[in-house]
């Protein structure tokens, strides 16, 4: 993707931390893109980067089939930083020696500076870092100076004459407390980037690009009420005004009163042409008797496509479809591991471009979730929209284990609403990635008053995460859990037991289906 911003390029060799490198560099106000390790050198030059980072990776550089970029990257004419595998690859290309470590070094280590360093400038003589490697550089290439080491391996090397730098540890992870300063030294002091990547500058550049792409045509936006689609819609509206129509579909699987609340929120915001479509009966009819979660997703996705298609026809000639695609989706399709083997079948606009012959407008495809929220705030979207926790495309259908009907939807809506009320009352809503209720397909014995009950079970799920790719179960205060449980059992007729999910991702997923 082309950009007018100062750009750092990351070549991805399969590290689980590659996205973190990009996030940290962007936090410094410098635009950063991730590309596969084998991207042609001519295409990389065309991006006019001010610096290049070679990521870590699980392979050994000397193994057959290991991911190798072209050695020409070392002559691209801008500073290069190799991290872990990236350092080993630089050494491999330039005549250094890379060998298996006597023991795999994983976890905290202490780095000691051994020489004056541009990369480690301003850091203490000794500082903690995070290691994760099975190989290490035993002899750096000619021209390189070792500027830091650990008890068992070199820690950092530099060849300032050729502007080549390498770290054996991972500066991008939180376990390297001074890592952001190290990346700042590389990006700002060594590469000379000034930091022109801000929400305001992104909006200005995006509005210009959207106007150029859409011209005098019209667009439709599939609005879910979530953060991504809301910000995408607001951005396009700033560019083309009322030539965009947002369609918000009530599929009967939304949270309690969510359809009305979202429409009201957009009415208060103004500037968006939002059309609400009540289609709950249609979706529930299609889902009648269906238990398999994959079938649920496919049915919901198909019905969304049909509704959008019908509504678009009513609007007349529509040439473009606006989607809230984010950068992690883009990275996934071009990463070192290749495109995802399975595309989520519940993505409710996945089939629209082919079916409706619409051209895609994806104004957020360069952003991570936290950056989307920052752009939304800059655009003036209300906090109620910007701070919303992620909500699954298929809605409550994948939080109802087993068949979906109106009775079970109501039970879950009422229980889920209590969860949200108590989480917000405790001031925890924006501190959690997600918090919600799940309706389980079992009944248990209970006692209410002097009577025996045999009613259904609600599971509570609350997780902490930065991006949803990994998540840890939230240690909610006992008094909050007690309030949630007491209210659900007392106020939701048909529920007599509440349990709490203490599973992390991995191995569990955040959603139950």
CSV table of C-alpha atoms in Angstrom, one decimal:
chain,number,residue,atom,x,y,z
A,1,UNK,CA,0.0,0.0,0.0
A,2,UNK,CA,1.3,3.4,-0.9
A,3,UNK,CA,1.7,6.1,1.7
A,4,UNK,CA,3.1,9.6,2.1
A,5,UNK,CA,4.3,8.9,5.6
A,6,UNK,CA,7.8,8.1,6.7
A,7,UNK,CA,7.8,4.3,6.6
A,8,UNK,CA,9.6,1.6,8.4
A,9,UNK,CA,9.3,-1.8,6.7
A,10,UNK,CA,9.4,-5.1,8.7
A,11,UNK,CA,10.2,-8.3,6.8
A,12,UNK,CA,8.3,-11.2,8.6
A,13,UNK,CA,10.2,-14.4,9.1
A,14,UNK,CA,7.4,-16.0,11.2
A,15,UNK,CA,7.9,-14.6,14.6
A,16,UNK,CA,5.0,-14.6,17.0
A,17,UNK,CA,6.1,-11.0,17.9
A,18,UNK,CA,6.2,-9.4,14.5
A,19,UNK,CA,2.9,-7.5,15.0
A,20,UNK,CA,4.3,-6.2,18.3
A,21,UNK,CA,7.3,-4.7,16.5
A,22,UNK,CA,4.9,-2.8,14.2
A,23,UNK,CA,2.8,-1.7,17.2
A,24,UNK,CA,5.8,-0.4,19.1
A,25,UNK,CA,7.1,1.6,16.2
A,26,UNK,CA,3.7,3.1,15.5
A,27,UNK,CA,3.5,4.1,19.1
A,28,UNK,CA,6.6,6.2,18.4
A,29,UNK,CA,4.5,8.1,15.8
A,30,UNK,CA,6.2,6.4,12.8
A,31,UNK,CA,4.3,4.5,10.2
A,32,UNK,CA,5.2,0.8,9.8
A,33,UNK,CA,4.3,-2.0,7.4
A,34,UNK,CA,4.8,-5.7,7.6
A,35,UNK,CA,5.7,-7.6,4.5
A,36,UNK,CA,6.6,-11.3,3.8
A,37,UNK,CA,10.3,-12.1,3.9
A,38,UNK,CA,10.3,-13.0,0.1
A,39,UNK,CA,8.8,-9.7,-1.2
A,40,UNK,CA,10.8,-8.7,-4.3
A,41,UNK,CA,13.5,-6.2,-3.6
A,42,UNK,CA,12.2,-3.9,-6.3
A,43,UNK,CA,8.8,-3.7,-4.6
A,44,UNK,CA,10.5,-2.9,-1.3
A,45,UNK,CA,12.5,-0.1,-2.8
A,46,UNK,CA,9.4,1.3,-4.4
A,47,UNK,CA,7.9,1.8,-0.9
A,48,UNK,CA,10.8,4.2,-0.1
A,49,UNK,CA,11.3,3.1,3.5
A,50,UNK,CA,13.5,5.1,5.9
A,51,UNK,CA,14.5,1.9,7.6
A,52,UNK,CA,14.1,-1.9,7.6
A,53,UNK,CA,13.6,-4.4,10.4
A,54,UNK,CA,14.2,-8.1,9.9
A,55,UNK,CA,11.9,-10.0,12.4
A,56,UNK,CA,12.6,-13.0,14.5
A,57,UNK,CA,11.4,-16.4,13.5
A,58,UNK,CA,11.3,-20.1,14.6
A,59,UNK,CA,13.7,-21.5,11.9
A,60,UNK,CA,17.5,-21.9,11.9
A,61,UNK,CA,19.1,-19.9,9.1
A,62,UNK,CA,21.3,-22.8,8.0
A,63,UNK,CA,18.4,-25.3,7.7
A,64,UNK,CA,17.2,-26.4,4.2
A,65,UNK,CA,14.0,-24.5,3.4
A,66,UNK,CA,14.6,-21.8,6.1
A,67,UNK,CA,13.1,-18.4,5.1
A,68,UNK,CA,15.7,-16.2,3.5
A,69,UNK,CA,15.1,-12.8,2.0
A,70,UNK,CA,17.4,-11.7,-0.7
A,71,UNK,CA,20.8,-10.6,0.5
A,72,UNK,CA,20.3,-7.5,-1.6
A,73,UNK,CA,18.2,-6.1,1.2
A,74,UNK,CA,21.5,-5.3,3.0
A,75,UNK,CA,22.3,-2.9,0.2
A,76,UNK,CA,18.9,-1.1,0.1
A,77,UNK,CA,20.5,2.1,1.3
A,78,UNK,CA,18.7,2.6,4.6
A,79,UNK,CA,19.5,1.4,8.2
A,80,UNK,CA,18.6,-2.2,8.9
A,81,UNK,CA,17.9,-3.8,12.3
A,82,UNK,CA,17.9,-7.6,12.7
A,83,UNK,CA,16.1,-9.0,15.7
A,84,UNK,CA,17.0,-12.5,16.8
A,85,UNK,CA,16.6,-14.6,13.6
A,86,UNK,CA,17.0,-11.3,11.7
A,87,UNK,CA,20.4,-10.8,13.3
A,88,UNK,CA,21.4,-14.4,12.6
A,89,UNK,CA,20.4,-13.9,8.9
A,90,UNK,CA,22.5,-10.8,8.6
A,91,UNK,CA,25.4,-12.7,10.1
A,92,UNK,CA,24.8,-15.7,7.8
A,93,UNK,CA,24.8,-13.4,4.7
A,94,UNK,CA,28.0,-11.5,5.7
A,95,UNK,CA,30.3,-14.3,6.8
A,96,UNK,CA,29.5,-14.5,10.5
A,97,UNK,CA,29.1,-17.7,12.4
A,98,UNK,CA,25.7,-19.0,13.6
A,99,UNK,CA,25.5,-22.1,15.8
A,100,UNK,CA,23.0,-23.9,17.9
A,101,UNK,CA,23.0,-22.7,21.5
A,102,UNK,CA,24.2,-25.2,24.1
A,103,UNK,CA,20.7,-24.7,25.6
A,104,UNK,CA,17.7,-22.9,24.3
A,105,UNK,CA,17.6,-19.5,25.9
A,106,UNK,CA,14.0,-18.5,26.7
A,107,UNK,CA,12.9,-15.9,29.2
A,108,UNK,CA,14.4,-13.1,31.2
A,109,UNK,CA,18.1,-12.3,30.8
A,110,UNK,CA,20.5,-9.5,31.8
A,111,UNK,CA,22.3,-7.5,29.2
A,112,UNK,CA,25.6,-5.8,29.8
A,113,UNK,CA,26.8,-3.0,27.5
A,114,UNK,CA,30.4,-3.6,26.5
A,115,UNK,CA,31.0,-0.7,24.1
A,116,UNK,CA,29.6,2.7,23.1
A,117,UNK,CA,26.5,2.1,21.1
A,118,UNK,CA,24.1,4.1,18.9
A,119,UNK,CA,21.4,1.5,19.3
A,120,UNK,CA,21.6,1.3,23.1
A,121,UNK,CA,22.3,5.0,23.7
A,122,UNK,CA,20.8,6.4,26.9
A,123,UNK,CA,20.3,2.9,28.4
A,124,UNK,CA,21.8,1.7,31.7
A,125,UNK,CA,25.0,-0.3,31.6
A,126,UNK,CA,23.0,-3.4,32.6
A,127,UNK,CA,19.3,-3.9,31.9
A,128,UNK,CA,16.8,-6.8,31.7
A,129,UNK,CA,15.7,-8.2,28.3
A,130,UNK,CA,13.6,-11.1,27.0
A,131,UNK,CA,15.3,-13.9,25.1
A,132,UNK,CA,13.7,-16.5,22.8
A,133,UNK,CA,16.2,-18.4,20.7
A,134,UNK,CA,17.7,-21.8,20.0
A,135,UNK,CA,20.6,-20.5,17.8
A,136,UNK,CA,23.0,-17.6,18.4
A,137,UNK,CA,25.8,-15.7,16.6
A,138,UNK,CA,29.1,-16.9,17.9
A,139,UNK,CA,31.3,-14.8,15.6
A,140,UNK,CA,29.8,-11.6,14.1
A,141,UNK,CA,30.7,-10.7,10.5
A,142,UNK,CA,33.7,-8.6,9.7
A,143,UNK,CA,33.1,-5.0,10.4
A,144,UNK,CA,30.7,-5.6,13.3
A,145,UNK,CA,31.4,-4.7,16.9
A,146,UNK,CA,29.8,-6.5,19.8
A,147,UNK,CA,28.2,-3.7,22.0
A,148,UNK,CA,26.4,-5.8,24.5
A,149,UNK,CA,26.3,-9.4,25.8
A,150,UNK,CA,24.8,-11.8,28.3
A,151,UNK,CA,26.4,-14.5,30.3
A,152,UNK,CA,25.9,-17.1,27.5
A,153,UNK,CA,25.6,-15.1,24.2
A,154,UNK,CA,26.2,-11.8,22.5
A,155,UNK,CA,23.4,-9.4,23.0
A,156,UNK,CA,23.8,-6.7,20.4
A,157,UNK,CA,26.1,-5.9,17.4
A,158,UNK,CA,26.6,-2.8,15.2
A,159,UNK,CA,28.3,-2.0,11.9
A,160,UNK,CA,27.8,1.8,11.9
A,161,UNK,CA,29.7,2.2,8.6
A,162,UNK,CA,27.0,0.2,6.8
A,163,UNK,CA,24.2,1.1,9.2
A,164,UNK,CA,23.5,-2.5,10.1
A,165,UNK,CA,22.4,-3.4,13.6
A,166,UNK,CA,21.4,-6.6,15.4
A,167,UNK,CA,19.8,-7.7,18.6
A,168,UNK,CA,19.7,-11.2,19.9
A,169,UNK,CA,16.8,-10.3,22.3
A,170,UNK,CA,13.3,-9.0,21.6
A,171,UNK,CA,12.9,-5.3,22.3
A,172,UNK,CA,9.3,-5.3,21.3
A,173,UNK,CA,7.9,-7.3,24.2
A,174,UNK,CA,6.8,-5.9,27.5
A,175,UNK,CA,9.4,-8.1,29.3
A,176,UNK,CA,12.2,-5.9,27.8
A,177,UNK,CA,11.3,-2.7,29.8
A,178,UNK,CA,13.7,-0.5,27.8
A,179,UNK,CA,12.7,-2.0,24.5
A,180,UNK,CA,10.7,0.9,23.3
A,181,UNK,CA,13.7,3.2,23.9
A,182,UNK,CA,15.9,0.9,21.8
A,183,UNK,CA,13.4,0.9,18.9
A,184,UNK,CA,13.2,4.7,19.3
A,185,UNK,CA,16.9,5.0,19.0
A,186,UNK,CA,16.8,3.0,15.8
A,187,UNK,CA,13.7,4.6,14.2
A,188,UNK,CA,14.3,8.2,15.2
A,189,UNK,CA,18.1,8.7,15.8
A,190,UNK,CA,19.5,6.2,13.3
A,191,UNK,CA,16.8,6.2,10.6
A,192,UNK,CA,16.0,9.9,11.1
A,193,UNK,CA,12.2,9.5,11.2
A,194,UNK,CA,10.4,12.5,12.7
A,195,UNK,CA,7.2,10.8,13.6
A,196,UNK,CA,4.5,12.1,11.3
A,197,UNK,CA,2.0,9.2,11.9
A,198,UNK,CA,-0.9,10.6,14.0
A,199,UNK,CA,-4.7,10.0,14.0
A,200,UNK,CA,-5.1,13.5,12.5
A,201,UNK,CA,-2.6,13.0,9.7
A,202,UNK,CA,-4.1,9.6,9.0
A,203,UNK,CA,-7.5,11.0,8.6
A,204,UNK,CA,-6.4,13.8,6.3
A,205,UNK,CA,-4.5,11.4,4.0
A,206,UNK,CA,-7.4,8.8,4.1
A,207,UNK,CA,-10.0,11.4,3.2
A,208,UNK,CA,-8.0,12.4,0.2
A,209,UNK,CA,-7.5,8.8,-0.9
A,210,UNK,CA,-11.2,7.9,-0.4
A,211,UNK,CA,-12.3,10.8,-2.6
A,212,UNK,CA,-9.9,9.8,-5.3
A,213,UNK,CA,-11.0,6.2,-5.2
A,214,UNK,CA,-14.8,6.7,-5.1
A,215,UNK,CA,-15.0,9.9,-7.2
A,216,UNK,CA,-18.6,10.9,-7.8
A,217,UNK,CA,-20.0,7.4,-7.2
A,218,UNK,CA,-22.1,6.1,-4.3
A,219,UNK,CA,-21.1,3.6,-1.5
A,220,UNK,CA,-22.9,1.3,0.9
A,221,UNK,CA,-21.4,0.4,4.3
A,222,UNK,CA,-22.3,-2.7,6.2
A,223,UNK,CA,-22.7,-1.2,9.7
A,224,UNK,CA,-22.5,-3.6,12.7
A,225,UNK,CA,-22.5,-1.0,15.4
A,226,UNK,CA,-19.0,-2.1,16.4
A,227,UNK,CA,-15.9,0.0,16.5
A,228,UNK,CA,-14.4,-1.0,13.2
A,229,UNK,CA,-17.4,-0.5,10.9
A,230,UNK,CA,-18.4,2.7,12.8
A,231,UNK,CA,-15.1,4.4,12.3
A,232,UNK,CA,-14.8,3.2,8.7
A,233,UNK,CA,-18.3,4.7,8.0
A,234,UNK,CA,-17.4,8.0,9.7
A,235,UNK,CA,-14.2,8.3,7.7
A,236,UNK,CA,-15.9,7.7,4.4
A,237,UNK,CA,-18.7,10.1,5.4
A,238,UNK,CA,-16.2,12.8,5.9
A,239,UNK,CA,-14.8,12.1,2.4
A,240,UNK,CA,-18.1,11.8,0.4
A,241,UNK,CA,-20.9,12.9,2.7
A,242,UNK,CA,-24.4,11.6,2.0
A,243,UNK,CA,-23.3,9.6,-1.0
A,244,UNK,CA,-22.6,6.8,1.5
A,245,UNK,CA,-25.6,4.8,3.0
A,246,UNK,CA,-24.9,2.7,6.1
A,247,UNK,CA,-27.1,-0.3,6.6
A,248,UNK,CA,-27.5,-1.6,10.1
A,249,UNK,CA,-29.3,-5.0,10.2
A,250,UNK,CA,-31.2,-6.2,13.3
A,251,UNK,CA,-30.8,-10.0,12.8
A,252,UNK,CA,-32.6,-10.7,16.1
A,253,UNK,CA,-29.3,-11.8,17.6
A,254,UNK,CA,-28.1,-8.5,19.0
A,255,UNK,CA,-27.8,-7.6,22.7
A,256,UNK,CA,-30.8,-6.2,24.6
A,257,UNK,CA,-32.1,-3.0,23.0
A,258,UNK,CA,-28.9,-2.8,20.9
A,259,UNK,CA,-30.6,-2.0,17.7
A,260,UNK,CA,-32.4,1.0,19.1
A,261,UNK,CA,-29.3,2.2,21.1
A,262,UNK,CA,-26.9,2.1,18.1
A,263,UNK,CA,-29.4,3.9,15.8
A,264,UNK,CA,-29.8,6.6,18.5
A,265,UNK,CA,-26.0,6.9,18.9
A,266,UNK,CA,-25.5,7.5,15.2
A,267,UNK,CA,-28.4,10.0,15.2
A,268,UNK,CA,-26.7,11.9,18.0
A,269,UNK,CA,-23.4,11.8,16.1
A,270,UNK,CA,-24.9,13.1,12.9
A,271,UNK,CA,-23.2,13.2,9.5
A,272,UNK,CA,-24.0,9.6,8.7
A,273,UNK,CA,-26.9,8.3,6.6
A,274,UNK,CA,-27.9,5.2,8.6
A,275,UNK,CA,-30.7,2.9,7.5
A,276,UNK,CA,-32.0,0.4,10.1
A,277,UNK,CA,-33.4,-2.9,8.8
A,278,UNK,CA,-35.4,-5.1,11.1
A,279,UNK,CA,-34.9,-8.7,9.9
A,280,UNK,CA,-35.0,-10.8,13.1
A,281,UNK,CA,-37.8,-13.1,12.1
A,282,UNK,CA,-36.0,-13.9,8.8
A,283,UNK,CA,-32.8,-15.0,10.6
A,284,UNK,CA,-34.6,-17.0,13.4
A,285,UNK,CA,-36.6,-18.8,10.8
A,286,UNK,CA,-33.5,-19.8,8.9
A,287,UNK,CA,-31.8,-20.9,12.2
A,288,UNK,CA,-34.7,-23.0,13.4
A,289,UNK,CA,-33.5,-26.4,14.8
A,290,UNK,CA,-29.8,-25.8,13.9
A,291,UNK,CA,-27.3,-26.8,16.5
A,292,UNK,CA,-24.0,-27.1,14.7
A,293,UNK,CA,-22.0,-23.8,15.2
A,294,UNK,CA,-20.5,-23.9,11.7
A,295,UNK,CA,-23.9,-24.2,10.1
A,296,UNK,CA,-25.2,-21.3,12.2
A,297,UNK,CA,-22.4,-19.1,10.9
A,298,UNK,CA,-23.0,-20.0,7.3
A,299,UNK,CA,-26.7,-19.5,7.6
A,300,UNK,CA,-26.3,-16.1,9.2
A,301,UNK,CA,-23.6,-15.1,6.7
A,302,UNK,CA,-25.9,-16.0,3.8
A,303,UNK,CA,-28.9,-14.1,5.2
A,304,UNK,CA,-26.7,-11.0,5.8
A,305,UNK,CA,-25.7,-11.1,2.1
A,306,UNK,CA,-29.3,-11.5,1.0
A,307,UNK,CA,-30.4,-8.5,3.1
A,308,UNK,CA,-27.6,-6.3,2.0
A,309,UNK,CA,-28.2,-7.2,-1.6
A,310,UNK,CA,-31.9,-6.4,-1.4
A,311,UNK,CA,-31.3,-3.1,0.4
A,312,UNK,CA,-28.6,-2.1,-2.0
A,313,UNK,CA,-31.0,-2.7,-5.0
A,314,UNK,CA,-33.5,-0.4,-3.4
A,315,UNK,CA,-30.9,2.4,-3.1
A,316,UNK,CA,-30.2,2.4,-6.9
A,317,UNK,CA,-26.7,2.4,-8.4
A,318,UNK,CA,-24.2,1.5,-5.8
A,319,UNK,CA,-20.5,1.0,-6.9
A,320,UNK,CA,-18.6,0.6,-3.6
A,321,UNK,CA,-18.8,-1.4,-0.4
A,322,UNK,CA,-17.2,0.0,2.7
A,323,UNK,CA,-15.7,-2.5,5.1
A,324,UNK,CA,-13.9,-2.2,8.4
A,325,UNK,CA,-11.0,-4.4,7.5
A,326,UNK,CA,-8.1,-4.0,9.9
A,327,UNK,CA,-4.3,-4.5,9.5
A,328,UNK,CA,-4.1,-7.8,11.3
A,329,UNK,CA,-6.5,-9.2,8.6
A,330,UNK,CA,-4.2,-7.9,5.9
A,331,UNK,CA,-1.0,-9.3,7.6
A,332,UNK,CA,-2.6,-12.7,8.0
A,333,UNK,CA,-3.1,-13.0,4.3
A,334,UNK,CA,0.5,-12.2,3.4
A,335,UNK,CA,2.5,-13.5,6.3
A,336,UNK,CA,5.4,-15.9,6.2
A,337,UNK,CA,3.0,-18.7,7.0
A,338,UNK,CA,0.8,-17.9,4.0
A,339,UNK,CA,-2.9,-17.1,3.9
A,340,UNK,CA,-5.2,-18.6,6.5
A,341,UNK,CA,-6.4,-22.1,5.7
A,342,UNK,CA,-9.9,-21.2,6.9
A,343,UNK,CA,-11.8,-18.0,6.4
A,344,UNK,CA,-14.5,-17.4,9.1
A,345,UNK,CA,-17.7,-18.3,7.5
A,346,UNK,CA,-19.7,-15.9,9.7
A,347,UNK,CA,-18.0,-12.8,8.2
A,348,UNK,CA,-21.2,-11.2,7.2
A,349,UNK,CA,-20.0,-9.4,4.1
A,350,UNK,CA,-17.5,-11.9,2.9
A,351,UNK,CA,-19.4,-12.7,-0.3
A,352,UNK,CA,-20.7,-9.3,-1.2
A,353,UNK,CA,-18.0,-8.0,-3.6
A,354,UNK,CA,-18.4,-11.0,-6.0
A,355,UNK,CA,-22.1,-11.3,-5.6
A,356,UNK,CA,-22.9,-7.6,-6.0
A,357,UNK,CA,-20.0,-6.6,-8.2
A,358,UNK,CA,-19.0,-3.9,-5.7
A,359,UNK,CA,-15.5,-2.5,-5.3
A,360,UNK,CA,-14.1,-2.5,-1.8
A,361,UNK,CA,-13.3,0.5,0.2
A,362,UNK,CA,-11.2,-0.5,3.3
A,363,UNK,CA,-10.1,2.8,4.9
A,364,UNK,CA,-8.8,1.1,8.1
A,365,UNK,CA,-6.7,-1.6,6.5
A,366,UNK,CA,-3.5,0.1,7.7
A,367,UNK,CA,-4.6,0.2,11.4
A,368,UNK,CA,-4.6,-1.9,14.5
A,369,UNK,CA,-7.6,-1.9,16.8
A,370,UNK,CA,-6.1,0.6,19.3
A,371,UNK,CA,-5.3,2.9,16.4
A,372,UNK,CA,-8.9,2.6,15.1
A,373,UNK,CA,-10.2,3.8,18.4
A,374,UNK,CA,-7.8,6.8,18.3
A,375,UNK,CA,-9.0,7.7,14.8
A,376,UNK,CA,-12.6,7.4,16.0
A,377,UNK,CA,-12.0,9.8,18.8
A,378,UNK,CA,-10.3,12.2,16.5
A,379,UNK,CA,-13.4,12.0,14.2
A,380,UNK,CA,-15.7,12.8,17.2
A,381,UNK,CA,-17.5,9.5,17.5
A,382,UNK,CA,-19.2,9.1,20.9
A,383,UNK,CA,-17.3,7.1,23.5
A,384,UNK,CA,-20.2,4.6,23.7
A,385,UNK,CA,-19.3,3.5,20.2
A,386,UNK,CA,-15.5,3.9,20.4
A,387,UNK,CA,-15.1,2.0,23.7
A,388,UNK,CA,-17.4,-0.9,22.8
A,389,UNK,CA,-16.0,-4.4,23.4
A,390,UNK,CA,-15.8,-6.6,20.3
A,391,UNK,CA,-19.0,-8.5,19.4
A,392,UNK,CA,-19.1,-11.6,17.2
A,393,UNK,CA,-20.4,-11.3,13.6
A,394,UNK,CA,-23.0,-14.0,14.2
A,395,UNK,CA,-24.1,-12.2,17.4
A,396,UNK,CA,-25.7,-14.2,20.2
A,397,UNK,CA,-26.1,-17.3,18.0
A,398,UNK,CA,-22.6,-18.4,18.9
A,399,UNK,CA,-23.2,-17.6,22.6
A,400,UNK,CA,-26.2,-19.9,22.7
A,401,UNK,CA,-24.8,-23.4,22.7
A,402,UNK,CA,-27.3,-25.6,20.8
A,403,UNK,CA,-30.4,-24.5,18.9
A,404,UNK,CA,-31.4,-20.8,18.7
A,405,UNK,CA,-35.0,-19.7,19.4
A,406,UNK,CA,-36.6,-16.5,20.8
A,407,UNK,CA,-37.0,-17.9,24.3
A,408,UNK,CA,-33.3,-18.8,24.6
A,409,UNK,CA,-32.3,-15.4,23.0
A,410,UNK,CA,-34.3,-13.6,25.6
A,411,UNK,CA,-32.8,-15.5,28.4
A,412,UNK,CA,-29.3,-14.7,27.1
A,413,UNK,CA,-30.1,-11.0,26.4
A,414,UNK,CA,-31.4,-10.5,29.9
A,415,UNK,CA,-28.4,-12.3,31.5
A,416,UNK,CA,-25.9,-10.6,29.3
A,417,UNK,CA,-27.4,-7.2,30.1
A,418,UNK,CA,-26.9,-7.8,33.8
A,419,UNK,CA,-23.2,-8.8,33.2
A,420,UNK,CA,-22.6,-5.5,31.3
A,421,UNK,CA,-24.4,-3.4,33.9
A,422,UNK,CA,-22.4,-4.9,36.8
A,423,UNK,CA,-19.1,-4.7,34.9
A,424,UNK,CA,-19.7,-1.1,34.1
A,425,UNK,CA,-20.9,-0.3,37.6
A,426,UNK,CA,-17.5,-1.7,38.9
A,427,UNK,CA,-15.6,0.5,36.4
A,428,UNK,CA,-14.2,-2.5,34.6
A,429,UNK,CA,-15.8,-2.3,31.1
A,430,UNK,CA,-13.0,-0.5,29.3
A,431,UNK,CA,-10.3,-2.5,31.2
A,432,UNK,CA,-11.5,-5.8,29.7
A,433,UNK,CA,-11.2,-7.0,26.1
A,434,UNK,CA,-14.6,-8.7,26.4
A,435,UNK,CA,-17.1,-9.6,29.1
A,436,UNK,CA,-20.4,-11.5,28.3
A,437,UNK,CA,-22.7,-14.3,29.1
A,438,UNK,CA,-23.1,-17.7,27.4
A,439,UNK,CA,-26.2,-19.9,27.6
A,440,UNK,CA,-25.4,-23.5,28.2
A,441,UNK,CA,-27.5,-26.4,26.8
A,442,UNK,CA,-28.0,-28.0,30.2
A,443,UNK,CA,-30.4,-27.9,33.2
A,444,UNK,CA,-29.4,-28.2,36.8
A,445,UNK,CA,-31.3,-28.7,40.0
A,446,UNK,CA,-31.8,-25.7,42.3
A,447,UNK,CA,-33.9,-24.5,45.2
A,448,UNK,CA,-35.8,-21.3,45.2
A,449,UNK,CA,-37.8,-20.6,48.2
A,450,UNK,CA,-39.1,-24.1,49.3
A,451,UNK,CA,-39.4,-25.3,45.7
A,452,UNK,CA,-37.2,-27.5,43.6
A,453,UNK,CA,-36.1,-26.0,40.2
A,454,UNK,CA,-34.6,-27.6,37.1
A,455,UNK,CA,-33.5,-24.7,35.0
A,456,UNK,CA,-30.7,-23.5,32.7
A,457,UNK,CA,-27.1,-22.4,33.3
A,458,UNK,CA,-25.3,-19.2,32.4
A,459,UNK,CA,-21.6,-19.1,32.0
A,460,UNK,CA,-19.8,-15.8,32.4
A,461,UNK,CA,-16.8,-15.0,30.2
A,462,UNK,CA,-14.4,-12.1,30.9
A,463,UNK,CA,-11.0,-11.8,29.3
A,464,UNK,CA,-8.0,-9.4,29.2
A,465,UNK,CA,-6.2,-9.0,25.9
A,466,UNK,CA,-4.4,-6.4,23.6
A,467,UNK,CA,-5.6,-7.7,20.3
A,468,UNK,CA,-7.8,-10.8,20.8
A,469,UNK,CA,-5.1,-13.1,19.4
A,470,UNK,CA,-4.2,-14.3,22.8
A,471,UNK,CA,-6.2,-13.7,26.0
A,472,UNK,CA,-6.1,-14.4,29.7
A,473,UNK,CA,-9.2,-14.9,31.9
A,474,UNK,CA,-9.9,-11.8,34.0
A,475,UNK,CA,-9.6,-12.1,37.7
A,476,UNK,CA,-12.9,-10.3,38.5
A,477,UNK,CA,-13.4,-9.2,42.1
A,478,UNK,CA,-15.5,-11.7,44.0
A,479,UNK,CA,-18.1,-9.0,44.9
A,480,UNK,CA,-18.6,-8.3,41.2
A,481,UNK,CA,-19.1,-12.0,40.4
A,482,UNK,CA,-21.4,-12.3,43.4
A,483,UNK,CA,-23.5,-9.4,42.2
A,484,UNK,CA,-23.7,-10.8,38.7
A,485,UNK,CA,-24.7,-14.3,39.9
A,486,UNK,CA,-27.3,-13.0,42.4
A,487,UNK,CA,-29.0,-10.7,39.9
A,488,UNK,CA,-29.1,-13.3,37.1
A,489,UNK,CA,-30.6,-16.0,39.3
A,490,UNK,CA,-33.0,-13.5,40.9
A,491,UNK,CA,-34.1,-11.5,37.8
A,492,UNK,CA,-33.9,-13.9,34.9
A,493,UNK,CA,-36.7,-16.5,35.2
A,494,UNK,CA,-35.4,-19.8,33.8
A,495,UNK,CA,-31.8,-19.5,35.1
A,496,UNK,CA,-30.8,-21.1,38.4
A,497,UNK,CA,-27.0,-21.4,38.2
A,498,UNK,CA,-24.1,-19.2,37.1
A,499,UNK,CA,-20.6,-20.4,36.5
A,500,UNK,CA,-17.4,-18.5,35.6
A,501,UNK,CA,-15.1,-19.5,32.7
A,502,UNK,CA,-11.4,-19.5,33.8
A,503,UNK,CA,-9.9,-20.7,30.5
A,504,UNK,CA,-7.3,-18.7,28.6
A,505,UNK,CA,-6.6,-18.4,24.9
A,506,UNK,CA,-4.9,-20.6,23.9
A,507,UNK,CA,-5.9,-23.4,24.4
A,508,UNK,CA,-9.5,-22.1,24.5
A,509,UNK,CA,-11.1,-19.5,22.3
A,510,UNK,CA,-12.7,-16.4,23.6
A,511,UNK,CA,-16.1,-17.3,22.2
A,512,UNK,CA,-17.6,-20.7,23.1
A,513,UNK,CA,-18.6,-21.4,19.4
